[in-house]
Amino acid sequence: MTHRRNTYRVNYLLVSAFIVVVVASFVLAAFLARDLTVTYVENEFASRKVEVLEHNIGPFNDFFHNRIPEISFYQGYLDSAGVAVYADSVFHAYPFVERIVFYDVSLSNDEYIKYGFSADNLVVYPKGVYQFSPEGMAEDVLPVVSRNGHLPLSLSDDFNNMAVKFAAFIERVDTTKALQDDDIFKVFYTVTPGKICYMNIPRRDDLKTYKELMYGKIEHDVVYEQDILTFFIDPNRLSLTNIIPELYQRVQIQPLVYESIDTDPDLLTTETPLPGALADYKIYFSSSRTFLRSEINRRFLPVMAGVIAIYLLLAVIAYLIYRNLYVNERMFKLQYDFINNLTHEFKTPVSVIKIAGNNIQSAKQLSDPERKHYGKILDEEADKLNNLMNTLLSFTQIENKSIKIKQEEVDLHEFCDKVLAASQFKYGDLALHCEVNVKKTLYIDPVLLGSIFQNLIDNAYKYSKRDNKVLDITIKQAKKQVIMRFADKGIGIARRELIHIFKKFYRVQNQYNQQGSVGLGLAFCKELVNFMGGHISVESELGKGTTFTIVFPLD
């Protein structure tokens, strides 16, 4: 009948399925992370152009909102010399200003003025027109009045446009209220692509006077001063800085109607129009997918590192679970074997005692040899039970640190002689040799040391062949240590087993363990050695023997 052993069953199909799912999910997570990173970078390519725009039109906005309104500080009393100084500072600070035309404007009710723009009694006319460039002011002032009494067409458009808006504003203005920002921008600014016209903003009292002048409420001839400046803007001179070089390979200013002739499908492009006087142009952004790959990789690596970290954590958790299951399986097996072996170790002497007892009970009369024989059997089996119980009890006490060490000076020569005498009496066919080479006595618990010797001698005898039961014990002194070596010529221990032999309940699987072994002997020795401050190690070779080395401190 086949004996069925209880053990854990490993579901390899489930384990394989779990590994496949984990690997597949990892690959999917990596793919999704890469895809999301690519999408995110491409979305940023399309959206962050606003940051580049705002950074690069900063000087233009400063010029439009801060430097141009400075003209109003002079309240119309600028002359060509003052404008020359102003223009020089503008050209120096704002290279995109190509040239400036200055209209020195007067407002009057003189009906004899035949040029300019008139509305009712109000006449708006230029006294002089001056042009400024980065090279300086034109030496010869542009002619104010041509031979037919009109401004040249090249100059009349800007002047007439500003004059008409100003006159219309004077006609409807409520001088009891402060000017609104909307009125200021609509009346005193004219912004067209490539050009900004600006008239200085009069005070409220001046506006009231101009209105009276228009409606003839001032009878005598008067003249008031206003200034109009036209700024010609060249967007190509705008300083362009790529503040996001990791996204944009090229950043250019192009005409609004510009279309790239590059048909490369890997080229990404986007654009944003320039505002105000720059409106005929746009900022054009382009990057190849190859160029963006480095930025994608830079952002993908931390994401992938996070994914890997998560999966490593899952792997560690899976390993811990597996190790826990493995330990549980090992403990189950060890406990199962321990119970079987312990049962056998108890059952054998108990059975022998029971048989001997039955024989004594059923016998009508026992001879002296029979009585001595049964007495010897009962005594030996009782000793076996007692030794087994003592071993289990001692092992438990040592593990719980409940046993006390009774140290005393031990003469190792005498100690070894006693151990050898007892062992040779017990194992008559064991060739036991002991060599002691120490100068000092060892301060140690002799009872516990005797248990170590006895266990190692028992182990050497048990795991040696019948015709080769040999054990050489060597004790020597090395500096402040006592080294004890137990070398047998037994069957040896496989290399893979060496790391386990000191574990509780562990038994090497071989023919010499078939008759039952609890698996406590070497574990008990190791606990005793460690308990007394020593160290035990093992070296072995299959078929040649095993050597146990114990080191105790001398002091």
GROMACS .gro file of C-alpha atoms in nm, residues 123-329:
model
  207
  123VAL     CA    1  -0.921  12.487  -3.734
  124VAL     CA    2  -0.665  12.211  -3.669
  125TYR     CA    3  -0.349  12.260  -3.876
  126PRO     CA    4   0.018  12.154  -3.865
  127LYS     CA    5   0.275  12.424  -3.815
  128GLY     CA    6   0.553  12.184  -3.898
  129VAL     CA    7   0.618  11.818  -3.970
  130TYR     CA    8   0.945  11.651  -3.872
  131GLN     CA    9   1.071  11.302  -3.938
  132PHE     CA   10   1.313  11.116  -3.706
  133SER     CA   11   1.504  10.794  -3.761
  134PRO     CA   12   1.778  10.614  -3.567
  135GLU     CA   13   2.028  10.809  -3.780
  136GLY     CA   14   1.881  11.140  -3.659
  137MET     CA   15   1.626  11.406  -3.761
  138ALA     CA   16   1.596  11.508  -4.126
  139GLU     CA   17   1.780  11.837  -4.159
  140ASP     CA   18   1.527  11.983  -4.399
  141VAL     CA   19   1.180  11.993  -4.246
  142LEU     CA   20   0.923  11.835  -4.470
  143PRO     CA   21   0.720  12.103  -4.647
  144VAL     CA   22   0.413  12.184  -4.448
  145VAL     CA   23   0.212  12.334  -4.725
  146SER     CA   24   0.248  12.247  -5.090
  147ARG     CA   25   0.205  12.504  -5.362
  148ASN     CA   26  -0.168  12.435  -5.384
  149GLY     CA   27  -0.210  12.485  -5.009
  150HIS     CA   28  -0.248  12.126  -4.900
  151LEU     CA   29  -0.038  11.870  -4.709
  152PRO     CA   30   0.139  11.608  -4.921
  153LEU     CA   31  -0.066  11.290  -4.950
  154SER     CA   32   0.208  11.090  -4.776
  155LEU     CA   33   0.148  11.295  -4.461
  156SER     CA   34  -0.218  11.391  -4.482
  157ASP     CA   35  -0.377  11.054  -4.398
  158ASP     CA   36  -0.247  11.027  -4.042
  159PHE     CA   37  -0.301  11.394  -3.967
  160ASN     CA   38  -0.655  11.405  -4.114
  161ASN     CA   39  -0.758  11.086  -3.934
  162MET     CA   40  -0.645  11.219  -3.596
  163ALA     CA   41  -0.792  11.565  -3.664
  164VAL     CA   42  -1.133  11.426  -3.763
  165LYS     CA   43  -1.153  11.200  -3.455
  166PHE     CA   44  -1.041  11.487  -3.230
  167ALA     CA   45  -1.295  11.733  -3.375
  168ALA     CA   46  -1.576  11.480  -3.346
  169PHE     CA   47  -1.478  11.415  -2.986
  170ILE     CA   48  -1.472  11.790  -2.904
  171GLU     CA   49  -1.817  11.820  -3.053
  172ARG     CA   50  -1.972  11.561  -2.820
  173VAL     CA   51  -1.752  11.568  -2.513
  174ASP     CA   52  -1.909  11.633  -2.172
  175THR     CA   53  -1.652  11.857  -2.007
  176THR     CA   54  -1.809  11.806  -1.665
  177LYS     CA   55  -1.691  11.443  -1.656
  178ALA     CA   56  -1.347  11.289  -1.650
  179LEU     CA   57  -1.223  11.113  -1.961
  180GLN     CA   58  -1.283  10.738  -1.975
  181ASP     CA   59  -1.013  10.494  -2.083
  182ASP     CA   60  -1.229  10.383  -2.373
  183ASP     CA   61  -1.254  10.742  -2.504
  184ILE     CA   62  -0.880  10.793  -2.464
  185PHE     CA   63  -0.796  10.485  -2.670
  186LYS     CA   64  -1.053  10.553  -2.942
  187VAL     CA   65  -0.978  10.924  -2.985
  188PHE     CA   66  -0.613  10.981  -2.908
  189TYR     CA   67  -0.474  10.652  -3.045
  190THR     CA   68  -0.488  10.519  -3.399
  191VAL     CA   69  -0.336  10.176  -3.423
  192THR     CA   70  -0.294  10.013  -3.764
  193PRO     CA   71  -0.056   9.739  -3.876
  194GLY     CA   72   0.294   9.882  -3.874
  195LYS     CA   73   0.196  10.219  -3.731
  196ILE     CA   74   0.078  10.393  -3.411
  197CYS     CA   75  -0.052  10.751  -3.414
  198TYR     CA   76  -0.088  10.936  -3.086
  199MET     CA   77  -0.213  11.282  -2.989
  200ASN     CA   78  -0.140  11.424  -2.648
  201ILE     CA   79  -0.444  11.415  -2.415
  202PRO     CA   80  -0.564  11.766  -2.321
  203ARG     CA   81  -0.670  11.867  -1.972
  204ARG     CA   82  -1.041  11.900  -1.897
  205ASP     CA   83  -1.019  12.283  -1.900
  206ASP     CA   84  -0.850  12.269  -2.240
  207LEU     CA   85  -1.129  12.050  -2.375
  208LYS     CA   86  -1.384  12.305  -2.253
  209THR     CA   87  -1.192  12.583  -2.425
  210TYR     CA   88  -1.169  12.385  -2.751
  211LYS     CA   89  -1.543  12.328  -2.743
  212GLU     CA   90  -1.611  12.699  -2.696
  213LEU     CA   91  -1.367  12.768  -2.977
  214MET     CA   92  -1.557  12.532  -3.208
  215TYR     CA   93  -1.893  12.695  -3.139
  216GLY     CA   94  -1.768  13.054  -3.179
  217LYS     CA   95  -1.798  13.155  -2.819
  218ILE     CA   96  -1.451  13.309  -2.831
  219GLU     CA   97  -1.459  13.617  -3.054
  220HIS     CA   98  -1.090  13.708  -3.072
  221ASP     CA   99  -0.832  13.497  -3.254
  222VAL     CA  100  -0.649  13.245  -3.033
  223VAL     CA  101  -0.400  12.963  -3.090
  224TYR     CA  102  -0.351  12.647  -2.881
  225GLU     CA  103  -0.084  12.377  -2.913
  226GLN     CA  104  -0.126  12.000  -2.962
  227ASP     CA  105   0.126  11.731  -3.061
  228ILE     CA  106   0.073  11.430  -3.286
  229LEU     CA  107   0.340  11.162  -3.323
  230THR     CA  108   0.330  10.869  -3.563
  231PHE     CA  109   0.550  10.570  -3.479
  232PHE     CA  110   0.636  10.333  -3.762
  233ILE     CA  111   0.689   9.979  -3.631
  234ASP     CA  112   0.895   9.704  -3.796
  235PRO     CA  113   0.802   9.365  -3.636
  236ASN     CA  114   1.111   9.205  -3.788
  237ARG     CA  115   1.323   9.417  -3.555
  238LEU     CA  116   1.146   9.278  -3.251
  239SER     CA  117   1.395   9.089  -3.036
  240LEU     CA  118   1.279   8.727  -3.037
  241THR     CA  119   1.389   8.490  -2.759
  242ASN     CA  120   1.299   8.122  -2.740
  243ILE     CA  121   1.235   8.082  -2.367
  244ILE     CA  122   1.123   7.719  -2.404
  245PRO     CA  123   1.400   7.564  -2.616
  246GLU     CA  124   1.312   7.213  -2.504
  247LEU     CA  125   0.978   7.238  -2.690
  248TYR     CA  126   1.045   7.474  -2.979
  249GLN     CA  127   1.326   7.396  -3.220
  250ARG     CA  128   1.275   7.715  -3.424
  251VAL     CA  129   1.088   8.035  -3.337
  252GLN     CA  130   1.046   8.293  -3.614
  253ILE     CA  131   0.855   8.611  -3.691
  254GLN     CA  132   0.673   8.565  -4.021
  255PRO     CA  133   0.408   8.756  -4.217
  256LEU     CA  134   0.055   8.665  -4.119
  257VAL     CA  135  -0.005   8.499  -4.456
  258TYR     CA  136   0.310   8.286  -4.436
  259GLU     CA  137   0.264   7.914  -4.498
  260SER     CA  138   0.551   7.668  -4.469
  261ILE     CA  139   0.636   7.473  -4.784
  262ASP     CA  140   0.793   7.195  -4.575
  263THR     CA  141   0.582   6.882  -4.621
  264ASP     CA  142   0.769   6.668  -4.368
  265PRO     CA  143   0.498   6.470  -4.177
  266ASP     CA  144   0.723   6.460  -3.869
  267LEU     CA  145   0.731   6.841  -3.848
  268LEU     CA  146   0.502   6.995  -3.585
  269THR     CA  147   0.406   7.361  -3.630
  270THR     CA  148   0.194   7.615  -3.450
  271GLU     CA  149   0.160   7.993  -3.460
  272THR     CA  150   0.021   8.289  -3.271
  273PRO     CA  151  -0.056   8.634  -3.418
  274LEU     CA  152   0.113   8.946  -3.286
  275PRO     CA  153  -0.115   9.216  -3.142
  276GLY     CA  154  -0.186   9.578  -3.233
  277ALA     CA  155   0.060   9.748  -3.465
  278LEU     CA  156   0.233   9.411  -3.512
  279ALA     CA  157  -0.086   9.244  -3.638
  280ASP     CA  158   0.045   9.184  -3.992
  281TYR     CA  159   0.290   8.936  -3.847
  282LYS     CA  160   0.287   8.624  -3.633
  283ILE     CA  161   0.528   8.413  -3.431
  284TYR     CA  162   0.581   8.083  -3.608
  285PHE     CA  163   0.690   7.778  -3.405
  286SER     CA  164   0.823   7.452  -3.547
  287SER     CA  165   0.984   7.135  -3.411
  288SER     CA  166   1.053   6.794  -3.557
  289ARG     CA  167   0.931   6.486  -3.372
  290THR     CA  168   1.294   6.374  -3.354
  291PHE     CA  169   1.378   6.697  -3.170
  292LEU     CA  170   1.086   6.653  -2.930
  293ARG     CA  171   1.187   6.295  -2.859
  294SER     CA  172   1.459   6.408  -2.616
  295GLU     CA  173   1.204   6.612  -2.418
  296ILE     CA  174   0.959   6.322  -2.427
  297ASN     CA  175   1.229   6.088  -2.298
  298ARG     CA  176   1.326   6.336  -2.026
  299ARG     CA  177   0.970   6.348  -1.898
  300PHE     CA  178   0.902   5.980  -1.960
  301LEU     CA  179   1.197   5.853  -1.755
  302PRO     CA  180   1.064   5.977  -1.414
  303VAL     CA  181   0.719   5.841  -1.501
  304MET     CA  182   0.867   5.507  -1.600
  305ALA     CA  183   1.082   5.510  -1.287
  306GLY     CA  184   0.764   5.551  -1.084
  307VAL     CA  185   0.597   5.264  -1.270
  308ILE     CA  186   0.903   5.045  -1.216
  309ALA     CA  187   0.910   5.141  -0.847
  310ILE     CA  188   0.545   5.041  -0.810
  311TYR     CA  189   0.605   4.708  -0.981
  312LEU     CA  190   0.920   4.649  -0.778
  313LEU     CA  191   0.712   4.708  -0.467
  314LEU     CA  192   0.455   4.462  -0.596
  315ALA     CA  193   0.737   4.217  -0.674
  316VAL     CA  194   0.872   4.254  -0.320
  317ILE     CA  195   0.524   4.199  -0.178
  318ALA     CA  196   0.480   3.894  -0.403
  319TYR     CA  197   0.820   3.764  -0.293
  320LEU     CA  198   0.732   3.812   0.074
  321ILE     CA  199   0.404   3.629   0.021
  322TYR     CA  200   0.586   3.350  -0.162
  323ARG     CA  201   0.851   3.331   0.107
  324ASN     CA  202   0.583   3.319   0.374
  325LEU     CA  203   0.410   3.037   0.190
  326TYR     CA  204   0.744   2.862   0.142
  327VAL     CA  205   0.827   2.896   0.512
  328ASN     CA  206   0.481   2.771   0.603
  329GLU     CA  207   0.531   2.475   0.373
   0.00000   0.00000   0.00000
